[in-house]
C-alpha positions as semicolon CSV with decimal commas, in nm:
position;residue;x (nm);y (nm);z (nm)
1;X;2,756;-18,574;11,876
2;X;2,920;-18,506;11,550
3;X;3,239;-18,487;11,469
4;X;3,432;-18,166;11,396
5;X;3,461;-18,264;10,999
6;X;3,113;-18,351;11,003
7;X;3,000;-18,001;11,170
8;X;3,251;-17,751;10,919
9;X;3,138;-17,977;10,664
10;X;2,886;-17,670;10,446
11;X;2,592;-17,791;10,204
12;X;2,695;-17,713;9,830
13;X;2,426;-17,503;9,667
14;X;2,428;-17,527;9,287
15;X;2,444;-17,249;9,044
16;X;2,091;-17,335;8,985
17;X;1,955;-17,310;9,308
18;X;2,163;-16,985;9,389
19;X;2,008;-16,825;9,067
20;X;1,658;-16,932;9,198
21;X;1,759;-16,797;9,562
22;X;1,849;-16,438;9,349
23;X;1,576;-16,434;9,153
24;X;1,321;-16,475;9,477
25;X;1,510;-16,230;9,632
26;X;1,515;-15,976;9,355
27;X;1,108;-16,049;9,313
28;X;1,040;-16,012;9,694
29;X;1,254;-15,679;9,713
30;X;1,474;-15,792;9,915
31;X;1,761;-15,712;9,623
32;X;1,708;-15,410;9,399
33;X;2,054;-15,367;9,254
34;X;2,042;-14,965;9,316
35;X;2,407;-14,879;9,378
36;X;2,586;-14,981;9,684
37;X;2,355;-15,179;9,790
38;X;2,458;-15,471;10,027
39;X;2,327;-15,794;10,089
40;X;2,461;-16,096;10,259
41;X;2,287;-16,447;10,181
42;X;2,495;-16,631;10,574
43;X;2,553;-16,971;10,548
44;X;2,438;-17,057;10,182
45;X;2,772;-17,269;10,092
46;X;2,804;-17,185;9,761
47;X;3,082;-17,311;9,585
48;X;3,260;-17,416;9,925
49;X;3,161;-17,023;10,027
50;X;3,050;-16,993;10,349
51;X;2,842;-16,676;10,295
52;X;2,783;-16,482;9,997
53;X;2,757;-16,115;9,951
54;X;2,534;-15,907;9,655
55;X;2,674;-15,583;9,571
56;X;2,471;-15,329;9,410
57;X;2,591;-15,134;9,107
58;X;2,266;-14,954;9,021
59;X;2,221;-14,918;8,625
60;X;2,464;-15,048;8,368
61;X;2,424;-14,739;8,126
62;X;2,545;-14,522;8,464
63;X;2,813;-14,739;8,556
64;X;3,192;-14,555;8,552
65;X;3,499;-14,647;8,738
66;X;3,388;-14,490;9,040
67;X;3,086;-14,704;9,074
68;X;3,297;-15,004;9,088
69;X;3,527;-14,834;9,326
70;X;3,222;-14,747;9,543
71;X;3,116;-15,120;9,545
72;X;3,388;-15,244;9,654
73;X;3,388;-15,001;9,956
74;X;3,003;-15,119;10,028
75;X;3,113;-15,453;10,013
76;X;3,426;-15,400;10,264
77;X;3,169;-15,221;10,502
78;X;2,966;-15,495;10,486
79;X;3,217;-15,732;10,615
């Protein structure tokens, strides 16, 4: 049995290996960046994260304040 350090204890995923976990996602559709998009990658410990969320802004040339706002609102529902 382990011990409760040993279980809370998350694997630390490198910026390398969390770029090559976006990029497979962005090639097998599961990302497509169109605006408000939300996707949460459970469990990937990156930087001492737990989970990590992708928010989708859609394209920079349309992006305004009120994309960002709307972001941020897709990324509170998905909590």
């Amino acid at each position: 049995c382990k011990s409760p350090s040993q279980k809370e204890k998350l694997a630390e995923l490198s910026p390398k290996d969390l770029h090559k976990k976006l990029s497979s996602s962005v090639e097998e559709k599961m990302i497509t960046g169109n605006a408000n998009e939300a996707v949460i990658f459970r469990e990937l410990g990156y930087l001492g994260f737990r989970h990590v969320i992708v928010i989708g802004v859609g394209k920079s040339s349309d992006m305004t304040s009120e994309t960002i706002r709307r972001a941020g609102a897709a990324a509170h529902e998905a909590l």
